[in-house]
Tab-separated table of C-alpha atoms and ligand atoms in Angstrom:
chain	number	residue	atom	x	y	z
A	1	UNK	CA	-153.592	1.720	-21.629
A	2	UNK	CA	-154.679	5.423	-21.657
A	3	UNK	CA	-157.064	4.726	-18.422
A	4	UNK	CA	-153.915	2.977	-17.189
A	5	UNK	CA	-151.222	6.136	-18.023
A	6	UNK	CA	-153.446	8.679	-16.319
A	7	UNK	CA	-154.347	6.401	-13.489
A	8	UNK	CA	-150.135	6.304	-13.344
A	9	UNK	CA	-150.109	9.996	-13.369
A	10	UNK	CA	-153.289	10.614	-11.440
A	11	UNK	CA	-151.372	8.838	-8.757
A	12	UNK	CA	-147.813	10.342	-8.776
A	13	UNK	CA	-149.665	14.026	-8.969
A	14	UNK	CA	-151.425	12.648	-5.814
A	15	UNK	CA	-148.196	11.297	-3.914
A	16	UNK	CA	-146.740	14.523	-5.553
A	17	UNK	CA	-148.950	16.751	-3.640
A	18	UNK	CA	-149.181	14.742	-0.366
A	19	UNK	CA	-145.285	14.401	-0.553
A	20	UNK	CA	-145.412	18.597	-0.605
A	21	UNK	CA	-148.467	18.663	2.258
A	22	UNK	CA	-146.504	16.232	4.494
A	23	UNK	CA	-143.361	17.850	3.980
A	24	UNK	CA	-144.779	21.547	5.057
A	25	UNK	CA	-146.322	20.148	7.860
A	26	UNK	CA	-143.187	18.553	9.049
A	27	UNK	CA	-141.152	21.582	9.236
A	28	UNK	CA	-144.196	23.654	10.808
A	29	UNK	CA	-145.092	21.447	13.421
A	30	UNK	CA	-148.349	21.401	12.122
A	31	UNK	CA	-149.317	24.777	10.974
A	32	UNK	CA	-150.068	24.893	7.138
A	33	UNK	CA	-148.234	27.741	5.684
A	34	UNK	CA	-148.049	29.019	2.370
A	35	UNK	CA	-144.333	29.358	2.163
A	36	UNK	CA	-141.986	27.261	1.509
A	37	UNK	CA	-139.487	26.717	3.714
A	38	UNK	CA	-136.282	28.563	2.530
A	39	UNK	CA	-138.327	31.544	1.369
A	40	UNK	CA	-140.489	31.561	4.960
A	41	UNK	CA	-136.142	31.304	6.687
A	42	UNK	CA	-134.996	34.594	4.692
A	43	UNK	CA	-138.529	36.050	5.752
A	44	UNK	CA	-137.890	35.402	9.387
A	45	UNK	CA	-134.208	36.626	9.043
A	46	UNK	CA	-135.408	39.640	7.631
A	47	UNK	CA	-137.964	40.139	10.299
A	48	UNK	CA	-135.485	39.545	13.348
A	49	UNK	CA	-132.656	41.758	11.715
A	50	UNK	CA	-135.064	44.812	11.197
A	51	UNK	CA	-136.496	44.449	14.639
A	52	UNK	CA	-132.814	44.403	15.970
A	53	UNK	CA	-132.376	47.423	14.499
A	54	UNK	CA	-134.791	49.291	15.531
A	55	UNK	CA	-133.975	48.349	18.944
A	56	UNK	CA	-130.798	49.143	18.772
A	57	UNK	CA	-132.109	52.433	16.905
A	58	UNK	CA	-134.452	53.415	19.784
A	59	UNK	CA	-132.167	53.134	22.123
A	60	UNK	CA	-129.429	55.199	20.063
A	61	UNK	CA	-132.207	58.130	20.615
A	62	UNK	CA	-132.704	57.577	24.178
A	63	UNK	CA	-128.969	57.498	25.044
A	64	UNK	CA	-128.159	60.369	22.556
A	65	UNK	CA	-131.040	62.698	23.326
A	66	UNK	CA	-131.700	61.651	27.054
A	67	UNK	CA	-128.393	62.067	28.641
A	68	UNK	CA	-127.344	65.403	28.193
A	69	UNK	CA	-130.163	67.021	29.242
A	70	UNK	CA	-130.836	64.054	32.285
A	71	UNK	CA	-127.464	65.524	33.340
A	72	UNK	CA	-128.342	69.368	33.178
A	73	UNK	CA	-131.372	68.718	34.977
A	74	UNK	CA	-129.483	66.892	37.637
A	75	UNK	CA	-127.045	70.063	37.682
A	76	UNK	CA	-129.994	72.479	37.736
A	77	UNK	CA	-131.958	70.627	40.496
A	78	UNK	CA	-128.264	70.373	42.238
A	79	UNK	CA	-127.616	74.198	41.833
A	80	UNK	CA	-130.899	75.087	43.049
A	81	UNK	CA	-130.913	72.918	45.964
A	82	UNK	CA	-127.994	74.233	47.123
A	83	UNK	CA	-128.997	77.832	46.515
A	84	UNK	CA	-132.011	77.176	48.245
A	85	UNK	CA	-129.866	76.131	51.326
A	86	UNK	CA	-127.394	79.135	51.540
A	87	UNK	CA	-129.538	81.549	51.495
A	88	UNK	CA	-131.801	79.973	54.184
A	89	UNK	CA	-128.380	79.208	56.244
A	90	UNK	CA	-127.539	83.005	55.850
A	91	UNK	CA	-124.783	82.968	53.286
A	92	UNK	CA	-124.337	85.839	51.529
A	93	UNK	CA	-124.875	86.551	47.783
A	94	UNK	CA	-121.565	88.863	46.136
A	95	UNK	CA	-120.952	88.960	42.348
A	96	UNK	CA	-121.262	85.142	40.913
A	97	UNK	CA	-121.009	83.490	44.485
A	98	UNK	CA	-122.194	82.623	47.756
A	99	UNK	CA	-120.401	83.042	51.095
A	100	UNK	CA	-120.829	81.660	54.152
A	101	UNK	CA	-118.901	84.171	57.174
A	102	UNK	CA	-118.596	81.958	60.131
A	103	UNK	CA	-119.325	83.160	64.234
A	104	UNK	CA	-117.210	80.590	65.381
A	105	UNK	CA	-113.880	79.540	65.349
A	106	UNK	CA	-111.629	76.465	63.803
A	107	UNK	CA	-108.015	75.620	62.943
A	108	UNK	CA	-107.458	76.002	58.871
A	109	UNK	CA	-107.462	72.574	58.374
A	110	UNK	CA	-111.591	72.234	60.350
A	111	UNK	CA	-112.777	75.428	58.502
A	112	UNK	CA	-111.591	74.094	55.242
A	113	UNK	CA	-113.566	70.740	56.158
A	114	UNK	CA	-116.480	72.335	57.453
A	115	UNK	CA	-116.590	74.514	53.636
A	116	UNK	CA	-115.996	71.340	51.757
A	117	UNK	CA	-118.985	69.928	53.437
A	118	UNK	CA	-120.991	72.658	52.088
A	119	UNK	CA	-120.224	71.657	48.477
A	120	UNK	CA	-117.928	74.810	48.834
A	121	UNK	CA	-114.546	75.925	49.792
A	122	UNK	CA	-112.442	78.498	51.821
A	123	UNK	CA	-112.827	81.351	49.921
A	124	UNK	CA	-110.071	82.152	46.797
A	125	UNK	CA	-109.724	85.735	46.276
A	126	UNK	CA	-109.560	86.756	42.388
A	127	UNK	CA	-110.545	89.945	42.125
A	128	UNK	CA	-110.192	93.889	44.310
A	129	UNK	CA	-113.274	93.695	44.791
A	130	UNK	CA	-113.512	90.048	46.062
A	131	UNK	CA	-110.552	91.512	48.223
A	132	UNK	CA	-112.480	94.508	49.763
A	133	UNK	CA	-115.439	92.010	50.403
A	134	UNK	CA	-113.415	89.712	52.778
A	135	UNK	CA	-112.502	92.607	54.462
A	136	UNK	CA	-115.520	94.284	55.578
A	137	UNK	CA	-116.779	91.873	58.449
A	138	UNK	CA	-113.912	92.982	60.990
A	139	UNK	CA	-112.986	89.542	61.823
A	140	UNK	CA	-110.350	87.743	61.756
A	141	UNK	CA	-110.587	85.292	58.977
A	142	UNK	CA	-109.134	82.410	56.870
A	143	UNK	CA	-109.036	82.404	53.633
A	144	UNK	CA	-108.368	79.796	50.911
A	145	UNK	CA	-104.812	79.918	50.430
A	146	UNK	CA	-101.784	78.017	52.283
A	147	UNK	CA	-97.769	77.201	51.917
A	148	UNK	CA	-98.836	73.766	51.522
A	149	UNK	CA	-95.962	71.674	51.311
A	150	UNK	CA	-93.648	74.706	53.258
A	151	UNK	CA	-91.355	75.378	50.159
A	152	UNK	CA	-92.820	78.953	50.454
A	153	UNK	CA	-95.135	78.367	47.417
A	154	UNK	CA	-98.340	79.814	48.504
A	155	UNK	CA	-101.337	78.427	46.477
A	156	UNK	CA	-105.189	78.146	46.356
A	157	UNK	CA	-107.510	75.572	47.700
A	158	UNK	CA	-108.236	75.291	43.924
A	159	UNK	CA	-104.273	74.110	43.505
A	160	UNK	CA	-103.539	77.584	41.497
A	161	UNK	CA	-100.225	79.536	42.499
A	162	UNK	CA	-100.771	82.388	44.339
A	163	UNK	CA	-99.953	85.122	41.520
A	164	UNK	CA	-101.964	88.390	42.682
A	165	UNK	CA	-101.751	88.798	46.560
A	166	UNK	CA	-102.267	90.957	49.117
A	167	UNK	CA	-100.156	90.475	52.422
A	168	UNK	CA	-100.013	93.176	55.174
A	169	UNK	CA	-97.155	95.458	56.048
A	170	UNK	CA	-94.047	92.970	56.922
A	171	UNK	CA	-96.140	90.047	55.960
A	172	UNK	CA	-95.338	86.989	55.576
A	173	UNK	CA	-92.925	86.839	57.965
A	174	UNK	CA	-93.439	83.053	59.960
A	175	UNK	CA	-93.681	85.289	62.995
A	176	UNK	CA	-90.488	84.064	65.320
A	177	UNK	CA	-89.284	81.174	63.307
A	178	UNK	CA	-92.809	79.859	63.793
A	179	UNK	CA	-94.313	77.686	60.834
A	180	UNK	CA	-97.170	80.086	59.677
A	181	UNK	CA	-98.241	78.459	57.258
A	182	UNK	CA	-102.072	79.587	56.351
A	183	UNK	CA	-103.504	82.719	55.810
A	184	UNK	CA	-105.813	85.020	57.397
A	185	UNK	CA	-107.579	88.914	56.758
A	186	UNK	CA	-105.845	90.442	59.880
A	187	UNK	CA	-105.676	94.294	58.968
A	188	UNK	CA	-109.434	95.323	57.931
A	189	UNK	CA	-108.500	98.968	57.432
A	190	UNK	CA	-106.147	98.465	54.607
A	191	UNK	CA	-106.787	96.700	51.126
A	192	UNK	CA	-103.243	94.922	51.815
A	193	UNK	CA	-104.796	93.059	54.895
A	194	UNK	CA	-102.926	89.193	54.888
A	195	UNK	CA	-101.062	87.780	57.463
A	196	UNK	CA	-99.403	84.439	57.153
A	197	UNK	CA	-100.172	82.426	60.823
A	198	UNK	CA	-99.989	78.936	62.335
A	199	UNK	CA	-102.602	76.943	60.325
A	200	UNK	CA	-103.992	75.299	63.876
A	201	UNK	CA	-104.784	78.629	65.643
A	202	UNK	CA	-108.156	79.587	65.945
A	203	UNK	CA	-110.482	81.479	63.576
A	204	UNK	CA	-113.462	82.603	62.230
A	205	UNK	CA	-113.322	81.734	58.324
A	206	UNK	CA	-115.392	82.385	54.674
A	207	UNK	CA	-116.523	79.633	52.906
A	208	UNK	CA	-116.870	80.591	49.029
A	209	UNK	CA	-119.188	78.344	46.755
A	210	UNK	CA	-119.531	79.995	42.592
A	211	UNK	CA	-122.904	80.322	41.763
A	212	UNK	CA	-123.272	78.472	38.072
A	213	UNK	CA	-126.608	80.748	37.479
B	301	LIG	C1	-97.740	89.387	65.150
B	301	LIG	O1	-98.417	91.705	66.747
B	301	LIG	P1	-99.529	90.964	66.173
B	301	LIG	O2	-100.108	89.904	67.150
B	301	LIG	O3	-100.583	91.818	65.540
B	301	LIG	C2	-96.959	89.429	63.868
B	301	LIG	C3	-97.619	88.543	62.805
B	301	LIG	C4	-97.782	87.156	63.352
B	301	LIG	C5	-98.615	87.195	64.606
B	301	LIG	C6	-98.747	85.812	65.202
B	301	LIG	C7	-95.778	92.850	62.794
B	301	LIG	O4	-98.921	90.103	64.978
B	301	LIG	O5	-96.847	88.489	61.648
B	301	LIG	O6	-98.362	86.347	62.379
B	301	LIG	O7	-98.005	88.060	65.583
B	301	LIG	N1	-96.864	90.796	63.402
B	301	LIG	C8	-95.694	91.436	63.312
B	301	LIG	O8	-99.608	85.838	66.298
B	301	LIG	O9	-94.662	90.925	63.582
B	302	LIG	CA1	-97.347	86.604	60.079
Protein backbone atom coordinates (compact mmCIF):
# COMPACT_ATOMS: atom_id res chain seq x y z
CA UNK A 1 0.00 0.00 0.00
CA UNK A 2 2.85 2.42 0.98
CA UNK A 3 5.05 1.07 -2.18
CA UNK A 4 1.74 1.59 -3.98
CA UNK A 5 1.01 5.52 -2.57
CA UNK A 6 4.50 6.65 -3.48
CA UNK A 7 4.57 4.77 -6.72
CA UNK A 8 1.04 7.04 -7.13
CA UNK A 9 2.96 10.07 -6.22
CA UNK A 10 6.28 9.14 -7.75
CA UNK A 11 4.24 9.20 -10.89
CA UNK A 12 2.07 12.39 -10.73
CA UNK A 13 5.51 14.34 -9.55
CA UNK A 14 6.82 12.77 -12.83
CA UNK A 15 3.77 13.78 -15.19
CA UNK A 16 3.96 16.94 -12.91
CA UNK A 17 7.32 17.86 -14.10
CA UNK A 18 7.05 16.64 -17.74
CA UNK A 19 3.60 18.48 -17.87
CA UNK A 20 5.90 21.83 -16.81
CA UNK A 21 8.99 20.67 -19.38
CA UNK A 22 6.49 20.15 -22.25
CA UNK A 23 4.63 23.12 -21.55
CA UNK A 24 7.95 25.54 -21.62
CA UNK A 25 9.01 24.01 -24.58
CA UNK A 26 5.78 24.65 -26.30
CA UNK A 27 5.72 28.28 -25.88
CA UNK A 28 9.62 28.55 -26.72
CA UNK A 29 9.68 26.69 -29.73
CA UNK A 30 12.12 24.63 -28.29
CA UNK A 31 14.50 26.66 -26.31
CA UNK A 32 14.48 25.69 -22.52
CA UNK A 33 14.19 28.79 -20.53
CA UNK A 34 14.11 29.37 -17.03
CA UNK A 35 11.16 31.67 -16.97
CA UNK A 36 7.99 31.15 -16.98
CA UNK A 37 6.03 32.46 -19.40
CA UNK A 38 4.12 35.54 -18.00
CA UNK A 39 7.18 36.64 -16.03
CA UNK A 40 9.64 36.06 -19.38
CA UNK A 41 6.20 38.55 -21.37
CA UNK A 42 6.62 41.53 -18.72
CA UNK A 43 10.51 40.95 -19.19
CA UNK A 44 10.30 41.38 -22.90
CA UNK A 45 7.82 44.36 -22.49
CA UNK A 46 10.15 45.92 -20.33
CA UNK A 47 13.02 45.36 -22.64
CA UNK A 48 11.20 46.76 -25.89
CA UNK A 49 9.72 49.85 -23.94
CA UNK A 50 13.23 50.93 -22.56
CA UNK A 51 14.86 50.42 -25.90
CA UNK A 52 12.01 52.64 -27.42
CA UNK A 53 12.97 55.10 -25.30
CA UNK A 54 16.15 55.46 -25.70
CA UNK A 55 15.59 55.72 -29.29
CA UNK A 56 13.34 58.09 -29.12
CA UNK A 57 15.82 59.74 -26.44
CA UNK A 58 18.81 59.73 -28.86
CA UNK A 59 17.19 61.15 -31.33
CA UNK A 60 15.62 64.01 -29.00
CA UNK A 61 19.57 64.96 -28.66
CA UNK A 62 20.34 64.83 -32.22
CA UNK A 63 17.35 66.98 -33.30
CA UNK A 64 17.74 69.35 -30.25
CA UNK A 65 21.50 69.78 -30.26
CA UNK A 66 22.17 69.19 -34.09
CA UNK A 67 19.93 71.63 -35.72
CA UNK A 68 20.73 74.85 -34.55
CA UNK A 69 24.12 74.79 -35.01
CA UNK A 70 23.67 72.51 -38.63
CA UNK A 71 21.83 75.75 -39.50
CA UNK A 72 24.55 78.37 -38.37
CA UNK A 73 27.06 76.47 -40.09
CA UNK A 74 25.01 76.47 -43.21
CA UNK A 75 24.66 80.42 -42.64
CA UNK A 76 28.39 80.77 -41.94
CA UNK A 77 29.55 78.63 -44.94
CA UNK A 78 26.66 80.76 -46.91
CA UNK A 79 28.06 84.17 -45.64
CA UNK A 80 31.48 83.29 -46.41
CA UNK A 81 30.88 82.00 -49.75
CA UNK A 82 29.36 84.88 -50.73
CA UNK A 83 31.97 87.16 -49.22
CA UNK A 84 34.45 85.25 -50.87
CA UNK A 85 32.67 86.10 -54.24
CA UNK A 86 32.24 89.95 -53.87
CA UNK A 87 35.28 90.73 -53.12
CA UNK A 88 36.82 88.64 -55.97
CA UNK A 89 33.95 90.26 -58.35
CA UNK A 90 35.18 93.76 -57.11
CA UNK A 91 32.40 94.82 -54.80
CA UNK A 92 33.22 97.11 -52.43
CA UNK A 93 33.36 96.77 -48.60
CA UNK A 94 31.53 100.21 -46.65
CA UNK A 95 30.38 99.99 -42.99
CA UNK A 96 28.37 96.46 -42.50
CA UNK A 97 27.94 95.85 -46.37
CA UNK A 98 29.06 95.04 -49.68
CA UNK A 99 28.40 96.94 -52.92
CA UNK A 100 28.58 96.09 -56.19
CA UNK A 101 28.85 99.71 -58.63
CA UNK A 102 27.97 98.57 -62.04
CA UNK A 103 29.96 99.84 -65.68
CA UNK A 104 27.05 99.10 -67.54
CA UNK A 105 23.73 100.08 -67.96
CA UNK A 106 19.96 98.56 -67.33
CA UNK A 107 16.36 99.72 -66.92
CA UNK A 108 15.36 99.66 -62.92
CA UNK A 109 13.47 96.78 -63.26
CA UNK A 110 17.08 94.55 -65.01
CA UNK A 111 19.41 96.19 -62.38
CA UNK A 112 17.13 95.21 -59.61
CA UNK A 113 17.17 91.53 -61.19
CA UNK A 114 20.67 91.44 -61.88
CA UNK A 115 21.21 92.51 -57.66
CA UNK A 116 18.71 89.94 -56.63
CA UNK A 117 20.75 87.41 -58.42
CA UNK A 118 23.61 88.30 -56.34
CA UNK A 119 21.79 87.30 -53.13
CA UNK A 120 21.61 91.21 -52.85
CA UNK A 121 19.56 94.15 -53.71
CA UNK A 122 19.53 97.75 -55.19
CA UNK A 123 21.01 99.55 -52.64
CA UNK A 124 18.57 101.20 -49.59
CA UNK A 125 20.07 104.23 -48.24
CA UNK A 126 19.77 104.50 -44.24
CA UNK A 127 22.21 106.51 -43.16
CA UNK A 128 24.39 110.29 -44.35
CA UNK A 129 26.94 108.51 -44.68
CA UNK A 130 25.45 105.62 -46.77
CA UNK A 131 24.15 108.81 -48.69
CA UNK A 132 27.61 110.45 -49.35
CA UNK A 133 28.87 106.88 -50.39
CA UNK A 134 26.41 106.53 -53.36
CA UNK A 135 27.48 109.68 -54.36
CA UNK A 136 31.07 109.56 -54.85
CA UNK A 137 31.37 107.38 -58.14
CA UNK A 138 30.03 110.30 -60.51
CA UNK A 139 27.61 108.15 -62.19
CA UNK A 140 24.46 108.12 -62.72
CA UNK A 141 22.86 105.53 -60.60
CA UNK A 142 19.76 103.62 -59.34
CA UNK A 143 19.08 103.13 -56.21
CA UNK A 144 16.66 100.91 -54.24
CA UNK A 145 13.68 102.90 -53.96
CA UNK A 146 10.50 103.34 -56.39
CA UNK A 147 6.67 104.83 -56.47
CA UNK A 148 5.68 101.37 -56.85
CA UNK A 149 2.15 101.22 -57.32
CA UNK A 150 2.18 105.30 -58.61
CA UNK A 151 0.07 106.59 -55.59
CA UNK A 152 3.22 108.75 -54.93
CA UNK A 153 4.28 106.48 -51.99
CA UNK A 154 7.90 106.07 -52.50
CA UNK A 155 9.29 102.94 -50.69
CA UNK A 156 12.33 100.56 -50.41
CA UNK A 157 13.14 97.40 -52.19
CA UNK A 158 12.91 96.14 -48.56
CA UNK A 159 8.92 97.29 -48.67
CA UNK A 160 9.78 100.20 -45.94
CA UNK A 161 8.23 103.79 -46.64
CA UNK A 162 10.52 106.13 -47.70
CA UNK A 163 10.77 108.34 -44.36
CA UNK A 164 14.37 110.09 -44.58
CA UNK A 165 15.11 111.19 -48.26
CA UNK A 166 17.14 113.09 -50.18
CA UNK A 167 15.73 114.42 -53.63
CA UNK A 168 17.53 117.17 -55.66
CA UNK A 169 16.52 120.76 -56.12
CA UNK A 170 12.78 120.59 -57.75
CA UNK A 171 12.81 116.89 -57.40
CA UNK A 172 10.47 114.78 -57.81
CA UNK A 173 8.82 116.39 -60.30
CA UNK A 174 7.61 113.35 -63.12
CA UNK A 175 9.54 115.55 -65.51
CA UNK A 176 6.67 116.71 -68.24
CA UNK A 177 3.78 114.68 -67.06
CA UNK A 178 6.11 111.74 -67.63
CA UNK A 179 5.68 108.64 -65.20
CA UNK A 180 9.10 108.82 -63.33
CA UNK A 181 8.70 106.49 -61.31
CA UNK A 182 12.31 105.14 -59.94
CA UNK A 183 15.05 106.81 -58.57
CA UNK A 184 18.46 107.68 -59.42
CA UNK A 185 21.86 109.77 -57.76
CA UNK A 186 21.79 112.50 -60.52
CA UNK A 187 23.51 115.59 -58.72
CA UNK A 188 26.99 114.17 -57.25
CA UNK A 189 28.04 117.58 -55.94
CA UNK A 190 25.31 118.00 -53.47
CA UNK A 191 24.28 115.62 -50.48
CA UNK A 192 20.52 116.24 -51.79
CA UNK A 193 21.39 114.38 -55.13
CA UNK A 194 17.81 112.26 -56.16
CA UNK A 195 15.98 112.57 -59.11
CA UNK A 196 12.79 110.71 -59.71
CA UNK A 197 13.04 109.26 -63.70
CA UNK A 198 11.32 106.77 -66.01
CA UNK A 199 12.08 103.36 -64.39
CA UNK A 200 13.02 101.84 -68.14
CA UNK A 201 15.75 104.42 -69.01
CA UNK A 202 19.11 103.39 -68.87
CA UNK A 203 21.60 103.25 -65.98
CA UNK A 204 24.43 102.29 -64.23
CA UNK A 205 23.14 101.00 -60.66
CA UNK A 206 24.54 99.77 -56.84
CA UNK A 207 23.71 96.61 -55.72
CA UNK A 208 23.80 96.54 -51.72
CA UNK A 209 24.13 93.05 -49.91
CA UNK A 210 24.53 93.50 -45.46
CA UNK A 211 27.36 91.76 -44.38
CA UNK A 212 26.02 89.43 -41.23
CA UNK A 213 29.88 89.34 -39.91
C1 LIG B 1 15.46 117.01 -66.37
O1 LIG B 1 17.53 118.80 -67.32
P1 LIG B 1 17.96 117.48 -66.87
O2 LIG B 1 18.06 116.46 -68.04
O3 LIG B 1 19.17 117.49 -65.99
C2 LIG B 1 14.60 117.26 -65.16
C3 LIG B 1 14.49 116.00 -64.30
C4 LIG B 1 14.00 114.87 -65.16
C5 LIG B 1 14.94 114.65 -66.31
C6 LIG B 1 14.43 113.55 -67.22
C7 LIG B 1 15.23 120.53 -63.37
O4 LIG B 1 16.79 116.91 -65.96
O5 LIG B 1 13.61 116.18 -63.24
O6 LIG B 1 13.88 113.72 -64.37
O7 LIG B 1 15.06 115.86 -67.09
N1 LIG B 1 15.16 118.35 -64.39
C8 LIG B 1 14.51 119.51 -64.22
O8 LIG B 1 15.36 113.28 -68.22
O9 LIG B 1 13.43 119.71 -64.66
CA1 LIG C 1 12.75 114.11 -62.14
Amino acid sequence: MARLVNRELAEVNMDYVNLQESSVRMHTNGRNLALPDPRRRLFTLVGVGFGLLCIVQAALNVSLRLTPSAVRRNDTDQQRFLTGKYIKQGWVYFHTSFYFISSTKKSWQESRKFCQEQSADLVIINTEEEQDFTRQFHRLTWIGVHNVSRTGQWTWVDGTPLTKSYWGPGEPNGYEGRNENCVEIRFFDRQNSWNDIPCEDQNFWICEKEAAL
